[in-house]
Short mmCIF file of C-alpha atoms in Angstrom, two decimals:
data_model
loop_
_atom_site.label_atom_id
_atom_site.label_comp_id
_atom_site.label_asym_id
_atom_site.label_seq_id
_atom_site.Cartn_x
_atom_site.Cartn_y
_atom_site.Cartn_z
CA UNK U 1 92.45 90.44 105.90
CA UNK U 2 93.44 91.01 102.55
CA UNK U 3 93.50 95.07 102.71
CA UNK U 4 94.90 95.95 106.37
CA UNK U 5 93.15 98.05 108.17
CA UNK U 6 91.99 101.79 108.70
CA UNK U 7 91.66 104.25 111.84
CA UNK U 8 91.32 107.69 112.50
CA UNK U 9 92.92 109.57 115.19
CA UNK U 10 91.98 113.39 116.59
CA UNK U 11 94.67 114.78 118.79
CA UNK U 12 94.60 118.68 120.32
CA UNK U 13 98.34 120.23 119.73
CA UNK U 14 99.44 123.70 120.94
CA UNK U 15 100.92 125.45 117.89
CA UNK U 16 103.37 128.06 118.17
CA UNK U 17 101.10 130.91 119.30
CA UNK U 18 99.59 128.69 121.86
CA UNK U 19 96.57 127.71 119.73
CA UNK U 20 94.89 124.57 119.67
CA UNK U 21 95.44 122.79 116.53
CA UNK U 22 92.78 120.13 115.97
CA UNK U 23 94.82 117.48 113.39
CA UNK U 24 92.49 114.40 112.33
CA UNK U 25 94.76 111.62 111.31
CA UNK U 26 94.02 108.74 108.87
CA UNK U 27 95.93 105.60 108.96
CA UNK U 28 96.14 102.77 106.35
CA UNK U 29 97.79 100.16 107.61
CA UNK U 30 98.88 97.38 104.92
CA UNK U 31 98.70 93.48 105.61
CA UNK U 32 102.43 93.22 105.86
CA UNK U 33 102.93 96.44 107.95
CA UNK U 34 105.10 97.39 109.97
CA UNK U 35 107.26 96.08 106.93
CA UNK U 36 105.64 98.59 104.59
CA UNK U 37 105.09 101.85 105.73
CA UNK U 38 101.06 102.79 105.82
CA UNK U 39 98.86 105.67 103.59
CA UNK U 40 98.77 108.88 106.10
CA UNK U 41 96.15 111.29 105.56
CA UNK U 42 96.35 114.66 107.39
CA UNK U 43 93.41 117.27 107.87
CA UNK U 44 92.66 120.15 110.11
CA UNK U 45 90.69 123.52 109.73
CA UNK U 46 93.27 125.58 111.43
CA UNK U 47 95.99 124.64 108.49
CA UNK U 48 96.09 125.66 104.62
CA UNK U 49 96.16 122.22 102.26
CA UNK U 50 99.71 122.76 101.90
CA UNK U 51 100.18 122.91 105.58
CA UNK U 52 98.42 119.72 106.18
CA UNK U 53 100.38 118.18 103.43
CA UNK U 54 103.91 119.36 105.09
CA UNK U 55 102.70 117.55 108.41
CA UNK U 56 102.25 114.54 106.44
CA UNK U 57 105.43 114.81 104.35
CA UNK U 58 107.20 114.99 107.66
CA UNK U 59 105.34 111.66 109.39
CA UNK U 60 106.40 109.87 106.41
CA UNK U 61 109.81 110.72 106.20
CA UNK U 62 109.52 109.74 110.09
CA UNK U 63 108.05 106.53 109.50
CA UNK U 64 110.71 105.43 107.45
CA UNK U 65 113.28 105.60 110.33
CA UNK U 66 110.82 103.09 112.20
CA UNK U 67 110.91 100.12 109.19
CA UNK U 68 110.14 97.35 110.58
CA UNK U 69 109.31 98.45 113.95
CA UNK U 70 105.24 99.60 114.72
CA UNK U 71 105.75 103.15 114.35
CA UNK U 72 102.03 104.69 114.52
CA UNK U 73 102.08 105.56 118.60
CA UNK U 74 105.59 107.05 117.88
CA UNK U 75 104.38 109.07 114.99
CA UNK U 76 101.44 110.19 117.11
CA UNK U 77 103.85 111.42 119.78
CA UNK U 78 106.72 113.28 117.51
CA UNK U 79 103.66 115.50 115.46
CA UNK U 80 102.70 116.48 118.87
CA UNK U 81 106.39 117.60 120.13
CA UNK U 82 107.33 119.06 116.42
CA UNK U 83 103.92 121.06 115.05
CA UNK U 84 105.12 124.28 115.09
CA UNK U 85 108.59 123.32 113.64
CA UNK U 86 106.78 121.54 110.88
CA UNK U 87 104.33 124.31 109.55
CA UNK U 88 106.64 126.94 110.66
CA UNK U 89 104.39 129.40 110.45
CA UNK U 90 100.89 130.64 112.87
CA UNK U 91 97.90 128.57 112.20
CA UNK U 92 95.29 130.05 110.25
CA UNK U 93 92.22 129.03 108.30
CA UNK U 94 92.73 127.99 105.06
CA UNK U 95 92.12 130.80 102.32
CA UNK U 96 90.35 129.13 99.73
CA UNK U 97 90.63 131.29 96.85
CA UNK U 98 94.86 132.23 97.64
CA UNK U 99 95.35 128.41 97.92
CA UNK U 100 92.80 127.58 94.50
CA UNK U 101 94.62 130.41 92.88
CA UNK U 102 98.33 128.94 94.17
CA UNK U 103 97.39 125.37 93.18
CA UNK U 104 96.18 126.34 89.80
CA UNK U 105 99.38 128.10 88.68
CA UNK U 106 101.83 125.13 90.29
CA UNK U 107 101.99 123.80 86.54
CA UNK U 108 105.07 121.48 88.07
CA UNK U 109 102.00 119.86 91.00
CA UNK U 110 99.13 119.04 88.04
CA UNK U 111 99.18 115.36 87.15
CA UNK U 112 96.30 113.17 85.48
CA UNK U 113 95.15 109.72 87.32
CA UNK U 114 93.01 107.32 85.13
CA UNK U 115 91.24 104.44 87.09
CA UNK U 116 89.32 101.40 85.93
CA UNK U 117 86.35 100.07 88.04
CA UNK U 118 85.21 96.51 88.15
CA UNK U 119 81.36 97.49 88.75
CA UNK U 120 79.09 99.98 90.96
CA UNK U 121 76.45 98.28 92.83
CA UNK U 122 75.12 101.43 94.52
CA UNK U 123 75.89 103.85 91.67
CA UNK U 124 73.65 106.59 92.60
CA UNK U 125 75.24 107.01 95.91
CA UNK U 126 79.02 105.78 94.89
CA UNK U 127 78.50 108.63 91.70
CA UNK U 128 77.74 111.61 94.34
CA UNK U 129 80.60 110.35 96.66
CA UNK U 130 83.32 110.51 93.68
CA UNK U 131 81.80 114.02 92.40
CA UNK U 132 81.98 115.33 96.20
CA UNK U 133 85.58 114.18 96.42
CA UNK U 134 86.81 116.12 93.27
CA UNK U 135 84.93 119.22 94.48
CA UNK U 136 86.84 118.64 98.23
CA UNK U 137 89.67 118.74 96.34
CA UNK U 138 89.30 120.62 93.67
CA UNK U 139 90.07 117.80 90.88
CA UNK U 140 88.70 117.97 87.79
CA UNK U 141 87.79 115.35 85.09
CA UNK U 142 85.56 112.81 83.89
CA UNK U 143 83.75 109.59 85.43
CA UNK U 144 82.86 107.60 82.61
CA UNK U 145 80.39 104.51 81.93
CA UNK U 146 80.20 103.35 78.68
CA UNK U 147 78.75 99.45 78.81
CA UNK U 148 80.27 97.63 81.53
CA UNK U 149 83.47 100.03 81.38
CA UNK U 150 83.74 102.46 84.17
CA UNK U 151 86.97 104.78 84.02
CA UNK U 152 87.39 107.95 86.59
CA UNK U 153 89.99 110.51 84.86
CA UNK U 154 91.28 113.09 87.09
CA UNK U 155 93.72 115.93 86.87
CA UNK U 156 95.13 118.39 89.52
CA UNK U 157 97.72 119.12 92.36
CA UNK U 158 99.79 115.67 92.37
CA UNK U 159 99.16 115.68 96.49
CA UNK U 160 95.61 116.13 95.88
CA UNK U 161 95.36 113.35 93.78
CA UNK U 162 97.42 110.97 96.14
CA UNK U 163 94.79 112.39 98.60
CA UNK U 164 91.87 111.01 96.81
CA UNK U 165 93.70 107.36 95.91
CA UNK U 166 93.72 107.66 99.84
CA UNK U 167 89.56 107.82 99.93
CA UNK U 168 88.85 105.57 96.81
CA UNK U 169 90.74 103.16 98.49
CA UNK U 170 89.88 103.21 102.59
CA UNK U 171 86.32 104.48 102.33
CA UNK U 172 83.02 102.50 102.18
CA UNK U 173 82.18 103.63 99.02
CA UNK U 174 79.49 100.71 97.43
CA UNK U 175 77.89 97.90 99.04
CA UNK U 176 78.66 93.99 98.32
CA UNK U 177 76.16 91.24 97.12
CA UNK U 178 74.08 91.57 100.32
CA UNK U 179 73.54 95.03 100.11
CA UNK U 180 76.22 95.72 103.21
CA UNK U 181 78.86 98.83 102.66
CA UNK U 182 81.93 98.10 101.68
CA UNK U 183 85.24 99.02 100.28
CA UNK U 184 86.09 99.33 96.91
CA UNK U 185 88.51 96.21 96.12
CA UNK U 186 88.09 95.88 92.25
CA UNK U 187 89.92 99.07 91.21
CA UNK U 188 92.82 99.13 89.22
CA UNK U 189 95.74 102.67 88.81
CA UNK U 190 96.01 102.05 84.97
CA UNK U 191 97.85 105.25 84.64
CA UNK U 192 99.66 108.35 87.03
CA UNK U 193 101.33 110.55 85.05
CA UNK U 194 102.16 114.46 85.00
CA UNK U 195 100.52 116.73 82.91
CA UNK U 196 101.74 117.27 79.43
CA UNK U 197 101.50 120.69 77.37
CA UNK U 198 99.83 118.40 74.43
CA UNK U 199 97.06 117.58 77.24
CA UNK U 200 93.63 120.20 77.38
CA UNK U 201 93.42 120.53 80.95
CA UNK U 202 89.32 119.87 81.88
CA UNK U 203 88.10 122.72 83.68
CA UNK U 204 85.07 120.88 85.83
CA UNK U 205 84.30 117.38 86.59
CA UNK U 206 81.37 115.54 85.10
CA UNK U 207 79.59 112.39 84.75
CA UNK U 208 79.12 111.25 81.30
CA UNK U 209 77.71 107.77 79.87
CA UNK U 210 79.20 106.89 76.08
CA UNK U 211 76.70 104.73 73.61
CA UNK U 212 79.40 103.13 71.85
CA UNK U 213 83.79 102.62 72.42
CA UNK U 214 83.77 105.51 69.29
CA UNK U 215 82.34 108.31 71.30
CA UNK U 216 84.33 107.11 74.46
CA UNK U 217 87.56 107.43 72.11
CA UNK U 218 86.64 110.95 70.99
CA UNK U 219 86.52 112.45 74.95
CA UNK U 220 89.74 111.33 74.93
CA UNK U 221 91.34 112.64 71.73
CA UNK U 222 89.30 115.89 72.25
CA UNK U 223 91.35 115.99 75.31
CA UNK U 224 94.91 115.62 73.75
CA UNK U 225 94.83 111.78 75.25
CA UNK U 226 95.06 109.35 71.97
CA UNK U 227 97.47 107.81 73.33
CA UNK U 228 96.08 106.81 76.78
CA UNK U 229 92.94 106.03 75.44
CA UNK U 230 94.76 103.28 72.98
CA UNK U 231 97.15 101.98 75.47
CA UNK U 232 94.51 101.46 78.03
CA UNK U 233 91.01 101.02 77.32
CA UNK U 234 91.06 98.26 74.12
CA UNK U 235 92.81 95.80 76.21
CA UNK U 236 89.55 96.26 78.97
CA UNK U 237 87.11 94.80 76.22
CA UNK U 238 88.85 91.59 76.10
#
């Protein structure tokens, strides 16, 4: 009621050499959709990441012509009709080393996300979920606990990063007071910004617990981040 809701959708299209292309769509839809337009995730083995993120690119851009009208069936309809025009080029499984290499050296694609948690009720299996979605897609980083404080930093390919905002927020990622899985609904963005040359760039992510707010400050300075740390993390204290 108060987060819309989510679906996924698997539809077979013929791509331009008359392959099958199996595309698993993810819709978020928002509480005041159609108004708004909703969070499209796009996967499929037969595409490269950048591939998959082209198809979605284009059902955006799609869905905006739609506002205010329900636009999913349509969207549905127009990726099956326009595939090969999209990725305009064969299908083919995803190299992982060309496209690690490729996203890597995109210096303008690498932003840094910093996140603020309310709590983690099932923190053994919510920590292994975050460190599996970084290594999916190849963000690196730091989730933090230090006290009460939980912070997830993450850098990488900006579409990658909108990709895992996607999961943190439509997955059931902890479980409530009774113990049932839910969604994460006490997470706040408390900063999405591009990558800076002052900035170290972390090169794996990790878990790490802090004893006190000094050691917590020095991950961030070590990393080139002062400034984040003191714009964001005092005020969380109070």
């Amino acid at each position: 009621e108060t987060h819309g809701i989510t679906f996924r959708i698997q539809i077979s299209v013929k791509e331009l050499l008359d392959t099958d292309v199996l595309l698993k769509l993810l819709f978020h839809l928002p509480v005041n959709y159609p108004s708004t337009l909703p969070d499209i995730s796009v996967n499929s083995d037969q595409l490269t990441r950048a591939q998959s993120m082209e198809v979605k690119d284009k059902l955006l851009e799609q869905a905006k012509k739609h506002l205010p009208e329900p636009m999913v069936h349509d969207l549905i309809l127009w990726i099956q009709q326009h595939l090969k025009y999209v990725i305009k080029q064969p299908a083919a499984v995803c190299n992982e080393k060309a496209t690690l290499s490729k996203g890597i050296s995109t210096e303008d694609g690498i932003w840094m996300l910093l996140l603020h948690l309310d709590h983690m009720r099932a923190r053994a299996k919510y920590v292994k979920t975050v460190e599996k979605w970084a290594s999916d897609l190849r963000l690196t980083g730091r989730l933090m606990f230090m006290g009460k404080i939980i912070l997830i930093l993450l850098q990488g390919d900006r579409s990658n990063i909108k990709e895992y905002l996607i999961l943190q927020k439509t997955s059931k990622v902890d479980v409530d007071s009774s113990g049932k899985k839910c969604k994460e609904k006490m997470i706040s963005v408390l900063c999405e910004t591009k990558v800076q040359s002052q900035h170290k760039r972390f090169q794996m992510f990790e878990v790490k617990e802090y004893s006190t707010l000094d050691e917590l400050q020095k991950e961030f300075e070590t990393a080139g981040l002062t400034t984040l740390f003191s714009e964001f993390v005092p005020p969380l204290l109070k």
